[in-house]
mmCIF file of C-alpha atoms in Angstrom:
data_model
loop_
_atom_site.group_PDB
_atom_site.id
_atom_site.type_symbol
_atom_site.label_atom_id
_atom_site.label_comp_id
_atom_site.label_asym_id
_atom_site.label_seq_id
_atom_site.Cartn_x
_atom_site.Cartn_y
_atom_site.Cartn_z
ATOM 1 C CA MET A 1 22.537 -78.653 50.199
ATOM 2 C CA PRO A 2 19.241 -79.797 48.749
ATOM 3 C CA ARG A 3 18.205 -83.360 49.232
ATOM 4 C CA ARG A 4 18.460 -85.585 46.261
ATOM 5 C CA THR A 5 15.132 -86.643 44.930
ATOM 6 C CA PRO A 6 14.677 -90.285 44.051
ATOM 7 C CA LEU A 7 14.204 -90.715 40.352
ATOM 8 C CA LEU A 8 10.935 -92.533 40.929
ATOM 9 C CA TYR A 9 9.305 -89.481 42.434
ATOM 10 C CA SER A 10 10.970 -86.775 40.396
ATOM 11 C CA ASN A 11 7.975 -86.482 38.132
ATOM 12 C CA TYR A 12 5.638 -86.198 41.063
ATOM 13 C CA ASN A 13 7.805 -83.549 42.668
ATOM 14 C CA ASN A 14 7.874 -81.533 39.500
ATOM 15 C CA THR A 15 4.122 -81.665 39.359
ATOM 16 C CA MET A 16 3.818 -80.533 42.935
ATOM 17 C CA ARG A 17 6.156 -77.623 42.341
ATOM 18 C CA ASP A 18 4.046 -76.515 39.467
ATOM 19 C CA LEU A 19 0.804 -76.836 41.318
ATOM 20 C CA THR A 20 1.778 -74.961 44.401
ATOM 21 C CA ALA A 21 3.018 -71.425 44.513
ATOM 22 C CA THR A 22 5.354 -72.241 47.357
ATOM 23 C CA GLY A 23 6.977 -75.252 45.771
ATOM 24 C CA HIS A 24 7.301 -78.770 47.024
ATOM 25 C CA PRO A 25 8.215 -79.147 50.684
ATOM 26 C CA GLU A 26 11.854 -79.826 51.244
ATOM 27 C CA THR A 27 11.476 -82.462 53.848
ATOM 28 C CA ASP A 28 14.053 -82.657 56.536
ATOM 29 C CA GLY A 29 14.109 -84.362 59.873
ATOM 30 C CA GLU A 30 13.615 -81.221 61.897
ATOM 31 C CA HIS A 31 10.636 -80.198 59.880
ATOM 32 C CA LEU A 32 9.040 -83.582 60.252
ATOM 33 C CA GLU A 33 9.558 -83.573 63.981
ATOM 34 C CA SER A 34 7.704 -80.324 64.369
ATOM 35 C CA ARG A 35 5.008 -81.163 61.906
ATOM 36 C CA PRO A 36 1.695 -82.157 63.398
ATOM 37 C CA VAL A 37 -0.186 -84.863 61.637
ATOM 38 C CA ALA A 38 -3.165 -82.790 60.743
ATOM 39 C CA GLU A 39 -6.413 -84.458 61.512
ATOM 40 C CA HIS A 40 -8.068 -82.642 58.702
ATOM 41 C CA THR A 41 -5.934 -84.477 56.205
ATOM 42 C CA SER A 42 -7.365 -87.786 57.233
ATOM 43 C CA LEU A 43 -10.287 -88.794 55.130
ATOM 44 C CA GLY A 44 -11.520 -90.926 57.986
ATOM 45 C CA HIS A 45 -12.498 -87.812 59.896
ATOM 46 C CA LEU A 46 -14.290 -86.090 57.123
ATOM 47 C CA MET A 47 -17.588 -86.095 55.400
ATOM 48 C CA VAL A 48 -17.166 -85.537 51.735
ATOM 49 C CA ASP A 49 -18.290 -82.022 50.966
ATOM 50 C CA GLY A 50 -20.759 -82.219 53.803
ATOM 51 C CA ARG A 51 -23.114 -84.016 51.508
ATOM 52 C CA GLU A 52 -26.073 -85.531 53.208
ATOM 53 C CA GLY A 53 -26.237 -88.201 50.575
ATOM 54 C CA ALA A 54 -22.772 -89.484 51.317
ATOM 55 C CA GLN A 55 -23.974 -91.857 53.997
ATOM 56 C CA ALA A 56 -26.709 -93.145 51.753
ATOM 57 C CA GLU A 57 -24.197 -93.682 48.965
ATOM 58 C CA GLN A 58 -21.934 -95.621 51.252
ATOM 59 C CA ALA A 59 -24.848 -97.737 52.414
ATOM 60 C CA ALA A 60 -25.715 -98.494 48.799
ATOM 61 C CA MET A 61 -22.117 -99.430 48.087
ATOM 62 C CA ARG A 62 -22.046 -101.705 51.103
ATOM 63 C CA GLN A 63 -25.216 -103.330 49.898
ATOM 64 C CA GLN A 64 -23.598 -103.971 46.535
ATOM 65 C CA ALA A 65 -20.591 -105.449 48.259
ATOM 66 C CA ARG A 66 -22.826 -107.716 50.334
ATOM 67 C CA ALA A 67 -24.572 -108.819 47.174
ATOM 68 C CA GLY A 68 -21.197 -109.697 45.733
ATOM 69 C CA GLN A 69 -20.345 -111.591 48.894
ATOM 70 C CA ALA A 70 -23.606 -113.536 48.702
ATOM 71 C CA ALA A 71 -22.824 -114.404 45.113
ATOM 72 C CA GLY A 72 -19.433 -115.637 46.242
ATOM 73 C CA HIS A 73 -21.030 -117.861 48.890
ATOM 74 C CA GLU A 74 -23.374 -119.276 46.301
ATOM 75 C CA ALA A 75 -20.476 -119.969 43.970
ATOM 76 C CA ARG A 76 -18.595 -121.771 46.739
ATOM 77 C CA ARG A 77 -21.674 -123.808 47.605
ATOM 78 C CA LEU A 78 -22.075 -124.830 43.995
ATOM 79 C CA ALA A 79 -18.410 -125.712 43.839
ATOM 80 C CA ALA A 80 -18.830 -127.941 46.888
ATOM 81 C CA ASP A 81 -21.673 -129.731 45.136
ATOM 82 C CA HIS A 82 -19.425 -130.440 42.182
ATOM 83 C CA PRO A 83 -16.169 -131.973 43.427
ATOM 84 C CA SER A 84 -14.704 -131.921 39.967
ATOM 85 C CA SER A 85 -14.463 -128.131 39.981
ATOM 86 C CA ASN A 86 -11.121 -126.430 40.214
ATOM 87 C CA SER A 87 -11.861 -124.801 43.538
ATOM 88 C CA GLU A 88 -12.680 -128.166 45.103
ATOM 89 C CA ARG A 89 -9.529 -129.751 43.787
ATOM 90 C CA GLN A 90 -7.486 -126.882 45.155
ATOM 91 C CA ALA A 91 -9.222 -127.159 48.501
ATOM 92 C CA ASN A 92 -8.346 -130.841 48.656
ATOM 93 C CA VAL A 93 -4.729 -130.138 47.871
ATOM 94 C CA HIS A 94 -4.591 -127.480 50.538
ATOM 95 C CA THR A 95 -6.127 -129.833 53.067
ATOM 96 C CA GLU A 96 -3.654 -132.556 52.229
ATOM 97 C CA VAL A 97 -0.622 -130.358 52.747
ATOM 98 C CA GLY A 98 -2.056 -128.741 55.843
ATOM 99 C CA TYR A 99 -2.453 -125.386 54.138
ATOM 100 C CA GLN A 100 -4.235 -122.774 56.198
ATOM 101 C CA PRO A 101 -5.802 -120.183 53.928
ATOM 102 C CA GLU A 102 -5.543 -116.622 55.061
ATOM 103 C CA THR A 103 -8.556 -114.772 56.261
ATOM 104 C CA ALA A 104 -10.896 -114.136 53.396
ATOM 105 C CA PRO A 105 -10.510 -110.609 52.088
ATOM 106 C CA ASP A 106 -13.195 -108.158 53.053
ATOM 107 C CA PRO A 107 -15.532 -107.908 50.056
ATOM 108 C CA GLU A 108 -16.356 -104.304 50.882
ATOM 109 C CA LYS A 109 -12.689 -103.422 50.760
ATOM 110 C CA LEU A 110 -12.162 -105.243 47.498
ATOM 111 C CA TYR A 111 -15.177 -103.548 45.996
ATOM 112 C CA ALA A 112 -13.922 -100.114 47.055
ATOM 113 C CA VAL A 113 -10.476 -100.816 45.629
ATOM 114 C CA TYR A 114 -11.996 -102.055 42.394
ATOM 115 C CA TYR A 115 -14.278 -99.031 42.158
ATOM 116 C CA ILE A 116 -11.526 -96.494 42.795
ATOM 117 C CA SER A 117 -9.082 -98.229 40.502
ATOM 118 C CA THR A 118 -11.558 -98.413 37.658
ATOM 119 C CA ALA A 119 -12.728 -94.839 38.107
ATOM 120 C CA LEU A 120 -9.163 -93.518 37.974
ATOM 121 C CA ARG A 121 -8.355 -95.602 34.921
ATOM 122 C CA THR A 122 -11.423 -94.237 33.220
ATOM 123 C CA LEU A 123 -10.570 -90.664 34.049
ATOM 124 C CA VAL A 124 -6.876 -90.733 33.267
ATOM 125 C CA GLY A 125 -6.542 -93.471 30.702
ATOM 126 C CA GLN A 126 -9.450 -92.427 28.592
ATOM 127 C CA VAL A 127 -10.766 -88.946 29.311
ATOM 128 C CA ARG A 128 -7.643 -87.002 30.263
ATOM 129 C CA ILE A 129 -5.140 -88.668 27.978
ATOM 130 C CA ARG A 130 -7.539 -88.531 25.094
ATOM 131 C CA SER A 131 -8.077 -84.857 25.711
ATOM 132 C CA ILE A 132 -4.344 -84.287 25.560
ATOM 133 C CA ALA A 133 -3.610 -86.481 22.594
ATOM 134 C CA ASP A 134 -6.611 -85.740 20.444
ATOM 135 C CA PRO A 135 -8.351 -82.562 21.508
ATOM 136 C CA THR A 136 -11.713 -81.906 19.939
ATOM 137 C CA PRO A 137 -13.538 -78.671 20.588
ATOM 138 C CA GLU A 138 -16.867 -80.338 21.200
ATOM 139 C CA ALA A 139 -15.874 -82.777 23.874
ATOM 140 C CA THR A 140 -12.618 -81.865 25.471
ATOM 141 C CA VAL A 141 -12.094 -78.120 25.558
ATOM 142 C CA ALA A 142 -11.226 -77.293 29.117
ATOM 143 C CA PRO A 143 -13.045 -74.304 30.618
ATOM 144 C CA TYR A 144 -9.908 -72.208 30.944
ATOM 145 C CA LEU A 145 -9.425 -72.408 27.223
ATOM 146 C CA SER A 146 -12.996 -71.587 26.342
ATOM 147 C CA GLU A 147 -13.414 -68.599 28.612
ATOM 148 C CA PRO A 148 -13.901 -65.227 26.956
ATOM 149 C CA GLY A 149 -10.636 -63.704 25.901
ATOM 150 C CA SER A 150 -8.754 -66.939 25.873
ATOM 151 C CA ILE A 151 -7.692 -68.905 22.846
ATOM 152 C CA ARG A 152 -9.971 -71.591 21.549
ATOM 153 C CA MET A 153 -8.645 -75.042 20.912
ATOM 154 C CA GLU A 154 -8.867 -74.624 17.131
ATOM 155 C CA SER A 155 -6.501 -71.682 17.303
ATOM 156 C CA LEU A 156 -4.340 -73.570 19.687
ATOM 157 C CA GLN A 157 -3.969 -76.426 17.259
ATOM 158 C CA SER A 158 -2.820 -74.150 14.470
ATOM 159 C CA ILE A 159 -0.338 -72.454 16.771
ATOM 160 C CA LYS A 160 0.918 -75.816 17.907
ATOM 161 C CA SER A 161 1.419 -76.938 14.320
ATOM 162 C CA GLU A 162 3.298 -73.788 13.459
ATOM 163 C CA GLY A 163 5.504 -74.139 16.482
ATOM 164 C CA GLU A 164 6.309 -77.735 15.718
ATOM 165 C CA ASN A 165 7.039 -76.955 12.092
ATOM 166 C CA GLU A 166 9.426 -74.245 13.098
ATOM 167 C CA LEU A 167 11.141 -76.512 15.543
ATOM 168 C CA ALA A 168 11.421 -79.215 12.930
ATOM 169 C CA ALA A 169 12.878 -76.733 10.474
ATOM 170 C CA MET B 1 19.231 -60.717 8.660
ATOM 171 C CA ILE B 2 16.965 -63.484 7.497
ATOM 172 C CA PHE B 3 18.110 -65.706 10.304
ATOM 173 C CA LYS B 4 17.554 -62.931 12.797
ATOM 174 C CA LYS B 5 14.005 -62.401 11.561
ATOM 175 C CA HIS B 6 13.316 -66.099 11.732
ATOM 176 C CA ARG B 7 14.590 -66.218 15.298
ATOM 177 C CA ASN B 8 12.351 -63.309 16.250
ATOM 178 C CA ASP B 9 9.320 -65.030 14.752
ATOM 179 C CA ASN B 10 10.202 -68.177 16.592
ATOM 180 C CA ASN B 11 10.427 -66.326 19.867
ATOM 181 C CA PHE B 12 7.097 -64.682 19.199
ATOM 182 C CA THR B 13 5.491 -68.060 18.583
ATOM 183 C CA LYS B 14 6.983 -69.408 21.772
ATOM 184 C CA LYS B 15 5.665 -66.465 23.739
ATOM 185 C CA LEU B 16 2.246 -66.915 22.195
ATOM 186 C CA LEU B 17 2.269 -70.565 23.087
ATOM 187 C CA LYS B 18 3.268 -69.832 26.624
ATOM 188 C CA MET B 19 0.498 -67.266 26.951
ATOM 189 C CA ALA B 20 -2.026 -69.699 25.544
ATOM 190 C CA VAL B 21 -1.251 -72.861 27.437
ATOM 191 C CA GLY B 22 1.669 -72.110 29.683
ATOM 192 C CA SER B 23 3.773 -74.714 27.947
ATOM 193 C CA SER B 24 6.852 -74.496 25.804
ATOM 194 C CA PRO B 25 6.873 -76.100 22.350
ATOM 195 C CA SER B 26 8.964 -78.944 23.696
ATOM 196 C CA GLN B 27 6.363 -79.556 26.361
ATOM 197 C CA LEU B 28 3.673 -79.506 23.736
ATOM 198 C CA LYS B 29 5.532 -82.109 21.758
ATOM 199 C CA ARG B 30 5.441 -84.393 24.757
ATOM 200 C CA GLY B 31 1.769 -83.785 25.408
ATOM 201 C CA ILE B 32 -0.312 -80.700 25.755
ATOM 202 C CA SER B 33 -0.171 -79.277 29.245
ATOM 203 C CA GLU B 34 -1.141 -82.219 31.385
ATOM 204 C CA ARG B 35 0.006 -80.142 34.323
ATOM 205 C CA GLN B 36 -2.610 -77.557 33.590
ATOM 206 C CA LEU B 37 -5.320 -80.123 33.282
ATOM 207 C CA ILE B 38 -4.316 -81.542 36.638
ATOM 208 C CA ALA B 39 -4.356 -78.055 38.105
ATOM 209 C CA GLU B 40 -7.862 -77.565 36.789
ATOM 210 C CA GLU B 41 -8.905 -80.896 38.236
ATOM 211 C CA SER B 42 -7.458 -79.902 41.561
ATOM 212 C CA LYS B 43 -9.665 -76.832 41.700
ATOM 213 C CA ILE B 44 -12.582 -79.227 41.876
ATOM 214 C CA GLY B 45 -10.789 -81.740 44.060
ATOM 215 C CA ARG B 46 -10.075 -79.205 46.785
ATOM 216 C CA GLN B 47 -13.791 -78.474 47.109
ATOM 217 C CA LEU B 48 -14.761 -82.062 47.844
ATOM 218 C CA PHE B 49 -13.925 -81.971 51.519
ATOM 219 C CA GLY B 50 -15.757 -78.879 52.546
ATOM 220 C CA PRO B 51 -14.527 -75.315 52.863
ATOM 221 C CA VAL B 52 -10.776 -74.802 53.036
ATOM 222 C CA PRO B 53 -9.826 -73.127 56.347
ATOM 223 C CA LYS B 54 -8.616 -69.570 56.073
ATOM 224 C CA GLY B 55 -4.908 -69.406 55.402
ATOM 225 C CA HIS B 56 -4.787 -72.962 54.144
ATOM 226 C CA ASN B 57 -3.812 -74.023 50.672
ATOM 227 C CA ARG B 58 -5.245 -77.338 49.601
ATOM 228 C CA GLU B 59 -4.803 -79.436 46.512
ATOM 229 C CA PHE B 60 -6.458 -82.763 45.836
ATOM 230 C CA PHE B 61 -6.008 -84.386 42.484
ATOM 231 C CA CYS B 62 -5.466 -87.586 40.603
ATOM 232 C CA LEU B 63 -1.812 -87.677 39.585
ATOM 233 C CA ASP B 64 -2.053 -90.798 37.472
ATOM 234 C CA GLU B 65 -4.084 -93.964 37.194
ATOM 235 C CA ARG B 66 -2.828 -95.269 40.509
ATOM 236 C CA THR B 67 -2.100 -92.204 42.600
ATOM 237 C CA LEU B 68 -4.139 -89.543 44.360
ATOM 238 C CA ILE B 69 -2.461 -86.592 46.023
ATOM 239 C CA TRP B 70 -3.686 -84.474 48.921
ATOM 240 C CA TYR B 71 -1.474 -81.483 49.630
ATOM 241 C CA GLU B 72 -2.223 -79.057 52.422
ATOM 242 C CA SER B 73 -0.146 -76.133 53.624
ATOM 243 C CA TRP B 74 -0.750 -73.476 56.225
ATOM 244 C CA THR B 75 1.105 -71.163 58.547
ATOM 245 C CA ASP B 76 1.143 -72.105 62.217
ATOM 246 C CA GLN B 77 0.931 -69.737 65.175
ATOM 247 C CA GLN B 78 4.691 -69.301 65.240
ATOM 248 C CA GLY B 79 4.568 -68.100 61.661
ATOM 249 C CA ARG B 80 6.219 -71.196 60.300
ATOM 250 C CA LYS B 81 4.898 -72.808 57.212
ATOM 251 C CA GLN B 82 3.545 -76.301 57.675
ATOM 252 C CA GLU B 83 2.924 -78.718 54.859
ATOM 253 C CA VAL B 84 1.503 -82.198 54.649
ATOM 254 C CA THR B 85 1.487 -84.233 51.494
ATOM 255 C CA THR B 86 -0.573 -87.384 51.498
ATOM 256 C CA ARG B 87 -0.340 -89.874 48.707
ATOM 257 C CA TYR B 88 -2.927 -92.582 48.143
ATOM 258 C CA GLU B 89 -1.561 -95.428 46.051
ATOM 259 C CA VAL B 90 -3.995 -97.814 44.426
ATOM 260 C CA HIS B 91 -2.732 -101.378 44.440
ATOM 261 C CA PRO B 92 -4.546 -104.451 43.140
ATOM 262 C CA HIS B 93 -5.812 -105.540 46.548
ATOM 263 C CA CYS B 94 -5.513 -102.490 48.734
ATOM 264 C CA ILE B 95 -4.948 -98.751 48.866
ATOM 265 C CA LEU B 96 -1.908 -97.491 50.682
ATOM 266 C CA LYS B 97 -1.639 -94.116 52.360
ATOM 267 C CA VAL B 98 1.754 -92.480 52.444
ATOM 268 C CA GLN B 99 2.622 -89.321 54.339
ATOM 269 C CA ASP B 100 5.975 -87.634 54.743
ATOM 270 C CA GLY B 101 7.934 -89.366 57.436
ATOM 271 C CA GLN B 102 5.178 -91.862 58.163
ATOM 272 C CA PRO B 103 5.168 -95.561 57.355
ATOM 273 C CA TYR B 104 2.912 -96.928 54.660
ATOM 274 C CA ARG B 105 -0.552 -97.632 55.974
ATOM 275 C CA GLU B 106 -3.445 -99.423 54.354
ATOM 276 C CA VAL B 107 -6.618 -97.396 54.018
ATOM 277 C CA THR B 108 -9.500 -99.334 55.512
ATOM 278 C CA GLY B 109 -12.919 -98.958 57.044
ATOM 279 C CA GLN B 110 -14.650 -95.608 57.059
ATOM 280 C CA GLU B 111 -11.667 -93.845 55.558
ATOM 281 C CA LEU B 112 -11.758 -96.175 52.567
ATOM 282 C CA GLN B 113 -15.470 -95.606 52.151
ATOM 283 C CA ASN B 114 -14.957 -91.848 52.281
ATOM 284 C CA LEU B 115 -12.155 -92.069 49.755
ATOM 285 C CA MET B 116 -14.399 -94.038 47.435
ATOM 286 C CA VAL B 117 -17.105 -91.390 47.676
ATOM 287 C CA ALA B 118 -14.530 -88.642 47.115
ATOM 288 C CA VAL B 119 -13.167 -90.363 44.022
ATOM 289 C CA ARG B 120 -16.656 -90.894 42.741
ATOM 290 C CA HIS B 121 -17.491 -87.181 43.004
ATOM 291 C CA TYR B 122 -14.079 -86.224 41.681
ATOM 292 C CA VAL B 123 -14.342 -88.322 38.535
ATOM 293 C CA LEU B 124 -17.919 -87.334 37.804
ATOM 294 C CA ARG B 125 -17.352 -83.613 38.324
ATOM 295 C CA VAL B 126 -13.980 -83.448 36.596
ATOM 296 C CA SER B 127 -15.230 -85.300 33.560
ATOM 297 C CA ASP B 128 -18.141 -82.923 33.319
ATOM 298 C CA GLU B 129 -16.645 -79.592 34.335
ATOM 299 C CA VAL B 130 -13.069 -79.848 33.068
ATOM 300 C CA TYR B 131 -13.403 -82.090 30.033
ATOM 301 C CA HIS B 132 -17.027 -81.378 29.190
ATOM 302 C CA TYR B 133 -17.676 -85.058 28.913
ATOM 303 C CA PRO B 134 -20.213 -85.988 31.563
ATOM 304 C CA LEU B 135 -20.058 -89.574 32.718
ATOM 305 C CA SER B 136 -22.924 -91.411 34.310
ATOM 306 C CA GLU B 137 -22.302 -93.036 37.674
ATOM 307 C CA GLN B 138 -22.175 -96.418 36.003
ATOM 308 C CA GLN B 139 -19.742 -95.203 33.380
ATOM 309 C CA ALA B 140 -17.410 -93.793 35.990
ATOM 310 C CA ALA B 141 -16.727 -97.307 37.240
ATOM 311 C CA GLN B 142 -16.641 -99.073 33.916
ATOM 312 C CA PRO B 143 -13.380 -99.483 32.038
ATOM 313 C CA GLN B 144 -14.866 -98.677 28.630
ATOM 314 C CA ALA B 145 -16.688 -95.505 29.566
ATOM 315 C CA TYR B 146 -15.185 -93.257 26.926
ATOM 316 C CA PRO B 147 -16.266 -93.808 23.335
ATOM 317 C CA ALA B 148 -13.693 -95.509 21.153
ATOM 318 C CA THR B 149 -14.135 -92.978 18.398
ATOM 319 C CA VAL B 150 -15.205 -89.378 18.421
#
């Protein structure tokens, strides 16, 4: 009897089925027991595409993060010089109630999270969704549609309109 | 007779649509073949981590604004199929890594740096090669990268 798929992930599972010829793995306990955690699936063990510039890029990103950290230190120093600032007032409150702030978050980590989050939003929220909702031949025709022998987006649009009209009728 | 002809035309249109984009009219009404776009993106994503070992099937793609998927399958020496699906979830203050049967784990350190580089290449290449809209490196990390109007 197939396992029931949580509703939350049903969409994801459907996508995986479509993307892989073999379908989505039906996970069961036995399978998991025998499954090795492949080292090659861990990004921590890999260089991206073997690019020599990857290390340099990471160093540049770290430098940016450090710059952000330095700016944060400067902001805190300025705040200390001006007791009327919000941060100072909060610090006083925390001191009075014996509040122990958690370890300051790693600026490099926060920068990486911000970068990845923003990049994905840009790709999905603007480029991909726009391509789906409002395709224009100049900017958003995917290669598989513009290859010789395939149907151009203009033709596709007319077909789509016809299909929708027929369905509406 | 008229109804029969109309039904035949309708079927022909559906077949044409399926040949063109692999989607049914109902799928098109929801949005034009996002699955196919993701599949195209994955063709680039799977190249980001070097050559795929022989006999392996790899997919790496951005599922949505907060999720990256790495899927890898291969056949082991006993002839059994092995599969690992890794999901990277982007949260406001961290990125969580989820694998089948494994607890959630925060991505940190070198792995996080590598993921950032991978996403950077992924977004830049996909925008250029799939959507024909090249982004600069600065644009890739700016929320308003895509023009408001075409």
